[in-house]
Amino acid sequence: MSGGTRLENANPLIFQRSGERLLTATDEDEDVADPIDDREIFDLIRSINDPEHPLSLEELNVVEQMRVNVKDEESTVSVEFTPTIPHCSMATLIGLSIKVKLLRSLPDRFKIDVHITPGTHASEDAVNKQLADKERVAAALENSQLLEVVNQCLSTRTI
Amino acid sequence: MAADNSVLLGLVEEFVSGQVDSKAAETATGVKTGQFTVLQLVEALGLSLTSSQPQTRGRGVQLLSQVLQECYSSLSEREVEVLIAFYENRLKDHYVITPHVLKGLKALTKCSVLPPGSAVSILKSIFQDVHVQSLMVVDRSCVYNILISLMESREEELKGLGADFIFGFVQSVDGERDPRNLLLAFQVARNIIHRGYDLGKFVEELFEVTSCYFPIDFSPPPNDPHGITQEELVLSLRAVLTGTSQFAEFLLPLIIEKLDSDVQSSKVDSLQTLAACGLTYSHKELAEFLPGLWSSVRREVFQTASEKVESAGLSALSALVSCLSRSVLNSDSEDVLQVFLNLVLKDCQHHLCEPDLKLVWPSAKLLQAAAGASYRASLIVSAAVIPALLEQYNNRTQCAQRRTLLEVLQGFVQPTALSRPADGEDSVLVAFQQSLCSVVFSALTESSAGLQVTATRVITALGQQPGLLAQTDVEKAVDHLTRLILEEDDSQVSSAVVECSGSLARLHPKGFISRMIPPLKEQILSDESSAAVRQRCVTALASVSSQLSVVQESAPALLQVLASAHTGSCGFSVEEVTAACVSLQRIALHARDSEEIGRFFQDIIIPRLLGLCLQAALQSRDSGRCSPLTDEAVLSAVVPVISTTCAALRSESASRMATQTVSLFLDGDVSFLPENAFPSKIQLLQSQTESRGPSQLVCLLMACVCSLPCSVEIPEVDRLLVQLEDLSCTCPHLFSYTFAAKCFAGLVNKRPAGEALDAVLQRVMKRIGMELENVSSAQRTQAFTLLLWVAKALLLRYHPLSTALTDKLFALLSDPALGCQVADGFGVLMSDSPDVLNRDCHADVRIMYRQRFFAENSTKLVQGFNSAEQEKKSCYLKALSHIVSNLPRQVQLTELPALLPLLLEALSCADQAVQLSTLSCLQPVLMEPPPALRNQLEALFSRLLALTTSPAMKVRIASLQCVHALSRLPEHLVLPFRARVLKALAVPLDDKKRLVRKEAVVARGEWFLLGSPGGR
């Protein structure tokens, strides 16, 4: 982000972060099994960094808990994300980051589906198709420059 | 003499022709001891110095220079003059000689008898005859050192050289590359600038020759032989560049240019350099560049993703504004500060009207940085921003927007050290006081937790500044706070409210006494209030009580909780009574600073507390009715109230306290307790069979007598010790005998060394020994407990007997019945105990007693472990992990190599408690692993990864945290394990417990980033 370049969307809307998930007594109980739920998936992806801004996807409202849908017993996860502007060129990258984060953080029994919230992006279908294609996702991660950006989005920000 | 001469000739010969370097040192010793003079040396060197071979001449000069380095201090002025003339002349000689000549000159410049004029002539010769940058690194540093030492000793002469000196220096430095020499060159340049040398027409040259290194990008070579850091270079260059305002016209454009750089560190460096300029420049130098500087700083703060750049940008802006604020106003010109701030306001203020958008925060921070730079700046900025913010707040209706606006407002309300109004000046907010208060009070009535929390912070800030909260406003604020304490369930809000009440009550106690304490008290004692409300009220009472007048109202209210609990009215639970005690203790902490509060506690609170506990204990013994005040949890909470108070008592009142308590416990003297309705013959230190009887009150005795200052003599201490020993050895109840042992230990720890103490210790050791030897005895646990605490008391004060006692503990580790308890006992021995034998209780605690204990005993432990039978090994491991985890980190790191095999063993031990404590002791060590660990990584990984599927959830979590910590090790060490770790961590991703999955996700994420582009 050098001095000369201008951001596509320099002054985006900012949303509030939700607090940490509250601990309940059953969380501490050895014998109770906690199923993987929507909030847990949301907690995985909400802290992903935006590629352009020093903000998380949650703060930009790109991901929302109501757009996360998980069925633990059927081992499926579906996540919809909303680019901040309809022409956002970062949409694929953001989708890829979400997908990679879930691939790394969920047991491999899960089938992971990441797509754009319907009607929020100009080239929605193309992006969705790219994200759904296993081969293309794998190929993208072979590209070290792309992998670098994705890793930066997924690393905890150092202050 | 002739013999000396031939010796000298021999030495010279061997050095010059024989190339024996060690002879130089011998010659120097000879000169130093007076065996030969420098003159003789020069004469002896004659032939070599006039030789036609440059190498031979060089060797001759080298010998002379090396000798001079050793003994320059003994030279006379005449000698120095001749030598200098000689050396200056040699500079014109062959280039192989020059390095040695420079060394000789360096030695001569350190002479205190340097003749006048020689400094100038040395420099002139060097500048004229030597091309510095074609010399080797060491020789270049020689030149810089000559400059530095001449600048120290002959400042006036050098200044006489005028601009020639600057020119000579510029020529010598131009092109320097070595960081060591750069540090020296920057030092010379800094001296030139700060000591007022005339730069003449060479300002730009001097700037060019130094600024070409800006911004410095230096990474030390891998093994870092010279220990020079980037930081050092950056700071010394910055001191040069920002040292004089003559550089301004060159430096400021350079900064603007470098701010465009893509490298984050050079942005930060440029911004910090700009901030440093603010200290030396005046508005005259800045004026021309202000618009350019502002737009660069603004761009950085608006766009950056890095907090470092942001904070550097903010401090740069703040430095600029405070520089402009120093400028003197001229009647005919416009106010430069006003003009610049208008620019800032124009670019930032409109963003404050868009509380949903990202730029609201960077804009607010910029404005706050500008306002915080000076009082005058804060006046200008506040006058523009605060009315706008207040208007925005009133126009917006959404809580999130209002919250952002209020948070922004909060940043303007708190003045900084620079913008604080001077005496006699009003706060900049006086004009807005009314509207600010009404906004804050309206925020307190909103339903949003975030808004309420921010509002309490604003009130706190307003309350700290004189004149911003009128009496009626304080009252209103107290009413709001009281309402929130009583009604608001959100934990964030209530802790913010409590904090705010605490800080306001310190300044405005009256309002709190009349308007907050009565309703809280009423709620606490009301039957209908819920446990949560009571808890909040009790906490709030403690935090508002920092002034005596408030304490006099709040502490009795809390005491009333205990009294009602005892009588059984109001239905207080044990937890509520405990909470009241915790609050009382927090209030008692103020006794340290205020003697009146201490006296109030001693005279009113403590006697009533003791009285209540005694009543409860007697009642339970006589009638069997169990009051909550006989509960062990409640008594344990009463202990800190008493001990905190007693620890703060001064000499006389402390002695009175000791006498009263001891006569109560030894003789049943109840005269100082209120409501004197006790039977006359009570014996508190007798062992009884009923568990809730008076014997458990021994904990209160401990709280009092063991926390008084050392100087206080405890009356009848020997009789007391005998009774305590009896009680601790014979009492069947864990609570009573443990506290009796602790009380015994606390007294022993403070007892002065001498026969009396030795007698006590001998007696008690004999008794403990007897009890422990009798394997069938029912009181072995009691004897062990007493042993443990006495051992701790002696260990802390380095008493010679402590070794005997701790050895006994080591021996007991293999005891079939006590082994496990003994292992845990080492935890007690090594950790600070909260209620006795700590520094707050004035105990005799030597520094580093843990290290000492560890150093003396670690081998015993390892030997014991190796020789123990298999099933007993876990006790040793447990003891070890207790000891190691309590050691300071620095010691852990140094001791780890020896212990690592044992700790790894402990990880594979089946006992989950051992696993857990070993993991918790390993984890901090792994953050900064010692070299010893590197050879054991294989073993460590296999054990840790095995534990990630342990049946115990806590072990799984702790082992995952350790695996996470290992990802921060140097990449080449851990990269070989990456694939294996990633595979192993896939299993806990599907763990049934969410907390385990969370740790697994974090750890696995970090391991994925390891060795991957853009990762780490």
mmCIF file with all atom_site columns, N, CA, C and O in Angstrom, chain B residues 524-527 534 556-572 577 608 612 625 627-629:
data_model
loop_
_atom_site.group_PDB
_atom_site.id
_atom_site.type_symbol
_atom_site.label_atom_id
_atom_site.label_alt_id
_atom_site.label_comp_id
_atom_site.label_asym_id
_atom_site.label_entity_id
_atom_site.label_seq_id
_atom_site.pdbx_PDB_ins_code
_atom_site.Cartn_x
_atom_site.Cartn_y
_atom_site.Cartn_z
_atom_site.occupancy
_atom_site.B_iso_or_equiv
_atom_site.pdbx_formal_charge
_atom_site.auth_seq_id
_atom_site.auth_comp_id
_atom_site.auth_asym_id
_atom_site.auth_atom_id
_atom_site.pdbx_PDB_model_num
ATOM 1   N N  . ILE B 1 524 ? -28.611 -4.263  49.783 1.00 0.00 ? 524 ILE B N  1
ATOM 2   C CA . ILE B 1 524 ? -27.851 -5.417  50.279 1.00 0.00 ? 524 ILE B CA 1
ATOM 3   C C  . ILE B 1 524 ? -28.628 -6.116  51.377 1.00 0.00 ? 524 ILE B C  1
ATOM 4   O O  . ILE B 1 524 ? -28.718 -7.341  51.416 1.00 0.00 ? 524 ILE B O  1
ATOM 5   N N  . LEU B 1 525 ? -29.233 -5.309  52.274 1.00 0.00 ? 525 LEU B N  1
ATOM 6   C CA . LEU B 1 525 ? -29.873 -5.916  53.437 1.00 0.00 ? 525 LEU B CA 1
ATOM 7   C C  . LEU B 1 525 ? -31.322 -6.275  53.177 1.00 0.00 ? 525 LEU B C  1
ATOM 8   O O  . LEU B 1 525 ? -32.005 -6.792  54.052 1.00 0.00 ? 525 LEU B O  1
ATOM 9   N N  . SER B 1 526 ? -31.797 -5.981  51.952 1.00 0.00 ? 526 SER B N  1
ATOM 10  C CA . SER B 1 526 ? -33.200 -6.305  51.688 1.00 0.00 ? 526 SER B CA 1
ATOM 11  C C  . SER B 1 526 ? -33.334 -7.779  51.343 1.00 0.00 ? 526 SER B C  1
ATOM 12  O O  . SER B 1 526 ? -32.461 -8.384  50.730 1.00 0.00 ? 526 SER B O  1
ATOM 13  N N  . ASP B 1 527 ? -34.453 -8.356  51.748 1.00 0.00 ? 527 ASP B N  1
ATOM 14  C CA . ASP B 1 527 ? -34.675 -9.791  51.500 1.00 0.00 ? 527 ASP B CA 1
ATOM 15  C C  . ASP B 1 527 ? -34.914 -10.070 50.036 1.00 0.00 ? 527 ASP B C  1
ATOM 16  O O  . ASP B 1 527 ? -34.674 -11.169 49.557 1.00 0.00 ? 527 ASP B O  1
ATOM 17  N N  . ARG B 1 534 ? -26.847 -7.880  44.914 1.00 0.00 ? 534 ARG B N  1
ATOM 18  C CA . ARG B 1 534 ? -26.078 -7.761  46.152 1.00 0.00 ? 534 ARG B CA 1
ATOM 19  C C  . ARG B 1 534 ? -24.590 -7.739  45.853 1.00 0.00 ? 534 ARG B C  1
ATOM 20  O O  . ARG B 1 534 ? -23.848 -6.929  46.393 1.00 0.00 ? 534 ARG B O  1
ATOM 21  N N  . PRO B 1 556 ? -19.071 -0.277  57.994 1.00 0.00 ? 556 PRO B N  1
ATOM 22  C CA . PRO B 1 556 ? -20.104 -0.817  58.886 1.00 0.00 ? 556 PRO B CA 1
ATOM 23  C C  . PRO B 1 556 ? -21.234 -1.498  58.120 1.00 0.00 ? 556 PRO B C  1
ATOM 24  O O  . PRO B 1 556 ? -21.783 -2.493  58.593 1.00 0.00 ? 556 PRO B O  1
ATOM 25  N N  . ALA B 1 557 ? -21.566 -0.985  56.935 1.00 0.00 ? 557 ALA B N  1
ATOM 26  C CA . ALA B 1 557 ? -22.630 -1.620  56.154 1.00 0.00 ? 557 ALA B CA 1
ATOM 27  C C  . ALA B 1 557 ? -22.234 -3.035  55.778 1.00 0.00 ? 557 ALA B C  1
ATOM 28  O O  . ALA B 1 557 ? -23.048 -3.954  55.827 1.00 0.00 ? 557 ALA B O  1
ATOM 29  N N  . LEU B 1 558 ? -20.980 -3.200  55.397 1.00 0.00 ? 558 LEU B N  1
ATOM 30  C CA . LEU B 1 558 ? -20.516 -4.538  55.033 1.00 0.00 ? 558 LEU B CA 1
ATOM 31  C C  . LEU B 1 558 ? -20.482 -5.451  56.253 1.00 0.00 ? 558 LEU B C  1
ATOM 32  O O  . LEU B 1 558 ? -20.821 -6.630  56.175 1.00 0.00 ? 558 LEU B O  1
ATOM 33  N N  . LEU B 1 559 ? -20.078 -4.854  57.367 1.00 0.00 ? 559 LEU B N  1
ATOM 34  C CA . LEU B 1 559 ? -20.039 -5.649  58.590 1.00 0.00 ? 559 LEU B CA 1
ATOM 35  C C  . LEU B 1 559 ? -21.430 -6.136  58.963 1.00 0.00 ? 559 LEU B C  1
ATOM 36  O O  . LEU B 1 559 ? -21.617 -7.230  59.485 1.00 0.00 ? 559 LEU B O  1
ATOM 37  N N  . GLN B 1 560 ? -22.401 -5.292  58.647 1.00 0.00 ? 560 GLN B N  1
ATOM 38  C CA . GLN B 1 560 ? -23.775 -5.661  58.954 1.00 0.00 ? 560 GLN B CA 1
ATOM 39  C C  . GLN B 1 560 ? -24.193 -6.916  58.186 1.00 0.00 ? 560 GLN B C  1
ATOM 40  O O  . GLN B 1 560 ? -25.025 -7.675  58.637 1.00 0.00 ? 560 GLN B O  1
ATOM 41  N N  . VAL B 1 561 ? -23.607 -7.107  56.992 1.00 0.00 ? 561 VAL B N  1
ATOM 42  C CA . VAL B 1 561 ? -23.890 -8.330  56.239 1.00 0.00 ? 561 VAL B CA 1
ATOM 43  C C  . VAL B 1 561 ? -23.486 -9.532  57.067 1.00 0.00 ? 561 VAL B C  1
ATOM 44  O O  . VAL B 1 561 ? -24.239 -10.507 57.220 1.00 0.00 ? 561 VAL B O  1
ATOM 45  N N  . LEU B 1 562 ? -22.285 -9.460  57.645 1.00 0.00 ? 562 LEU B N  1
ATOM 46  C CA . LEU B 1 562 ? -21.811 -10.579 58.442 1.00 0.00 ? 562 LEU B CA 1
ATOM 47  C C  . LEU B 1 562 ? -22.699 -10.787 59.671 1.00 0.00 ? 562 LEU B C  1
ATOM 48  O O  . LEU B 1 562 ? -23.032 -11.912 60.034 1.00 0.00 ? 562 LEU B O  1
ATOM 49  N N  . ALA B 1 563 ? -23.076 -9.636  60.298 1.00 0.00 ? 563 ALA B N  1
ATOM 50  C CA . ALA B 1 563 ? -23.900 -9.751  61.494 1.00 0.00 ? 563 ALA B CA 1
ATOM 51  C C  . ALA B 1 563 ? -25.247 -10.389 61.162 1.00 0.00 ? 563 ALA B C  1
ATOM 52  O O  . ALA B 1 563 ? -25.710 -11.302 61.855 1.00 0.00 ? 563 ALA B O  1
ATOM 53  N N  . SER B 1 564 ? -25.869 -9.951  60.056 1.00 0.00 ? 564 SER B N  1
ATOM 54  C CA . SER B 1 564 ? -27.179 -10.516 59.720 1.00 0.00 ? 564 SER B CA 1
ATOM 55  C C  . SER B 1 564 ? -27.035 -11.968 59.308 1.00 0.00 ? 564 SER B C  1
ATOM 56  O O  . SER B 1 564 ? -27.911 -12.786 59.585 1.00 0.00 ? 564 SER B O  1
ATOM 57  N N  . ALA B 1 565 ? -25.921 -12.289 58.645 1.00 0.00 ? 565 ALA B N  1
ATOM 58  C CA . ALA B 1 565 ? -25.718 -13.676 58.264 1.00 0.00 ? 565 ALA B CA 1
ATOM 59  C C  . ALA B 1 565 ? -25.634 -14.537 59.519 1.00 0.00 ? 565 ALA B C  1
ATOM 60  O O  . ALA B 1 565 ? -26.165 -15.644 59.576 1.00 0.00 ? 565 ALA B O  1
ATOM 61  N N  . HIS B 1 566 ? -24.989 -13.989 60.538 1.00 0.00 ? 566 HIS B N  1
ATOM 62  C CA . HIS B 1 566 ? -24.837 -14.744 61.770 1.00 0.00 ? 566 HIS B CA 1
ATOM 63  C C  . HIS B 1 566 ? -26.185 -14.959 62.442 1.00 0.00 ? 566 HIS B C  1
ATOM 64  O O  . HIS B 1 566 ? -26.507 -16.055 62.863 1.00 0.00 ? 566 HIS B O  1
ATOM 65  N N  . THR B 1 567 ? -26.979 -13.888 62.514 1.00 0.00 ? 567 THR B N  1
ATOM 66  C CA . THR B 1 567 ? -28.278 -14.048 63.164 1.00 0.00 ? 567 THR B CA 1
ATOM 67  C C  . THR B 1 567 ? -29.254 -14.794 62.280 1.00 0.00 ? 567 THR B C  1
ATOM 68  O O  . THR B 1 567 ? -30.291 -15.235 62.723 1.00 0.00 ? 567 THR B O  1
ATOM 69  N N  . GLY B 1 568 ? -28.935 -14.914 60.997 1.00 0.00 ? 568 GLY B N  1
ATOM 70  C CA . GLY B 1 568 ? -29.792 -15.718 60.129 1.00 0.00 ? 568 GLY B CA 1
ATOM 71  C C  . GLY B 1 568 ? -30.846 -14.916 59.407 1.00 0.00 ? 568 GLY B C  1
ATOM 72  O O  . GLY B 1 568 ? -31.649 -15.468 58.660 1.00 0.00 ? 568 GLY B O  1
ATOM 73  N N  . SER B 1 569 ? -30.878 -13.586 59.597 1.00 0.00 ? 569 SER B N  1
ATOM 74  C CA . SER B 1 569 ? -31.861 -12.810 58.846 1.00 0.00 ? 569 SER B CA 1
ATOM 75  C C  . SER B 1 569 ? -31.332 -12.547 57.434 1.00 0.00 ? 569 SER B C  1
ATOM 76  O O  . SER B 1 569 ? -30.149 -12.714 57.168 1.00 0.00 ? 569 SER B O  1
ATOM 77  N N  . CYS B 1 570 ? -32.211 -12.127 56.538 1.00 0.00 ? 570 CYS B N  1
ATOM 78  C CA . CYS B 1 570 ? -31.873 -11.743 55.163 1.00 0.00 ? 570 CYS B CA 1
ATOM 79  C C  . CYS B 1 570 ? -31.411 -12.906 54.276 1.00 0.00 ? 570 CYS B C  1
ATOM 80  O O  . CYS B 1 570 ? -31.247 -12.732 53.072 1.00 0.00 ? 570 CYS B O  1
ATOM 81  N N  . GLY B 1 571 ? -31.161 -14.060 54.837 1.00 0.00 ? 571 GLY B N  1
ATOM 82  C CA . GLY B 1 571 ? -30.806 -15.229 54.021 1.00 0.00 ? 571 GLY B CA 1
ATOM 83  C C  . GLY B 1 571 ? -29.572 -15.037 53.173 1.00 0.00 ? 571 GLY B C  1
ATOM 84  O O  . GLY B 1 571 ? -29.604 -15.205 51.956 1.00 0.00 ? 571 GLY B O  1
ATOM 85  N N  . PHE B 1 572 ? -28.466 -14.669 53.805 1.00 0.00 ? 572 PHE B N  1
ATOM 86  C CA . PHE B 1 572 ? -27.229 -14.517 53.037 1.00 0.00 ? 572 PHE B CA 1
ATOM 87  C C  . PHE B 1 572 ? -26.596 -15.876 52.803 1.00 0.00 ? 572 PHE B C  1
ATOM 88  O O  . PHE B 1 572 ? -26.526 -16.692 53.708 1.00 0.00 ? 572 PHE B O  1
ATOM 89  N N  . VAL B 1 577 ? -21.477 -13.709 51.901 1.00 0.00 ? 577 VAL B N  1
ATOM 90  C CA . VAL B 1 577 ? -20.713 -13.289 53.072 1.00 0.00 ? 577 VAL B CA 1
ATOM 91  C C  . VAL B 1 577 ? -19.236 -13.181 52.691 1.00 0.00 ? 577 VAL B C  1
ATOM 92  O O  . VAL B 1 577 ? -18.547 -12.226 53.067 1.00 0.00 ? 577 VAL B O  1
ATOM 93  N N  . ARG B 1 608 ? -15.233 -6.000  66.174 1.00 0.00 ? 608 ARG B N  1
ATOM 94  C CA . ARG B 1 608 ? -16.584 -6.521  65.904 1.00 0.00 ? 608 ARG B CA 1
ATOM 95  C C  . ARG B 1 608 ? -16.496 -7.796  65.086 1.00 0.00 ? 608 ARG B C  1
ATOM 96  O O  . ARG B 1 608 ? -17.278 -8.731  65.262 1.00 0.00 ? 608 ARG B O  1
ATOM 97  N N  . LEU B 1 612 ? -17.940 -11.343 66.321 1.00 0.00 ? 612 LEU B N  1
ATOM 98  C CA . LEU B 1 612 ? -18.940 -12.125 65.561 1.00 0.00 ? 612 LEU B CA 1
ATOM 99  C C  . LEU B 1 612 ? -18.460 -13.547 65.343 1.00 0.00 ? 612 LEU B C  1
ATOM 100 O O  . LEU B 1 612 ? -19.215 -14.505 65.538 1.00 0.00 ? 612 LEU B O  1
ATOM 101 N N  . ARG B 1 625 ? -25.814 -25.055 66.351 1.00 0.00 ? 625 ARG B N  1
ATOM 102 C CA . ARG B 1 625 ? -26.361 -24.312 65.224 1.00 0.00 ? 625 ARG B CA 1
ATOM 103 C C  . ARG B 1 625 ? -25.207 -23.780 64.372 1.00 0.00 ? 625 ARG B C  1
ATOM 104 O O  . ARG B 1 625 ? -24.270 -23.177 64.879 1.00 0.00 ? 625 ARG B O  1
ATOM 105 N N  . SER B 1 627 ? -23.778 -21.296 62.072 1.00 0.00 ? 627 SER B N  1
ATOM 106 C CA . SER B 1 627 ? -23.873 -19.990 61.412 1.00 0.00 ? 627 SER B CA 1
ATOM 107 C C  . SER B 1 627 ? -22.907 -19.981 60.233 1.00 0.00 ? 627 SER B C  1
ATOM 108 O O  . SER B 1 627 ? -21.892 -20.678 60.259 1.00 0.00 ? 627 SER B O  1
ATOM 109 N N  . PRO B 1 628 ? -23.220 -19.201 59.195 1.00 0.00 ? 628 PRO B N  1
ATOM 110 C CA . PRO B 1 628 ? -22.280 -19.145 58.051 1.00 0.00 ? 628 PRO B CA 1
ATOM 111 C C  . PRO B 1 628 ? -20.886 -18.700 58.489 1.00 0.00 ? 628 PRO B C  1
ATOM 112 O O  . PRO B 1 628 ? -19.909 -18.983 57.813 1.00 0.00 ? 628 PRO B O  1
ATOM 113 N N  . LEU B 1 629 ? -20.804 -17.988 59.617 1.00 0.00 ? 629 LEU B N  1
ATOM 114 C CA . LEU B 1 629 ? -19.509 -17.484 60.042 1.00 0.00 ? 629 LEU B CA 1
ATOM 115 C C  . LEU B 1 629 ? -18.589 -18.586 60.565 1.00 0.00 ? 629 LEU B C  1
ATOM 116 O O  . LEU B 1 629 ? -17.436 -18.325 60.893 1.00 0.00 ? 629 LEU B O  1
#
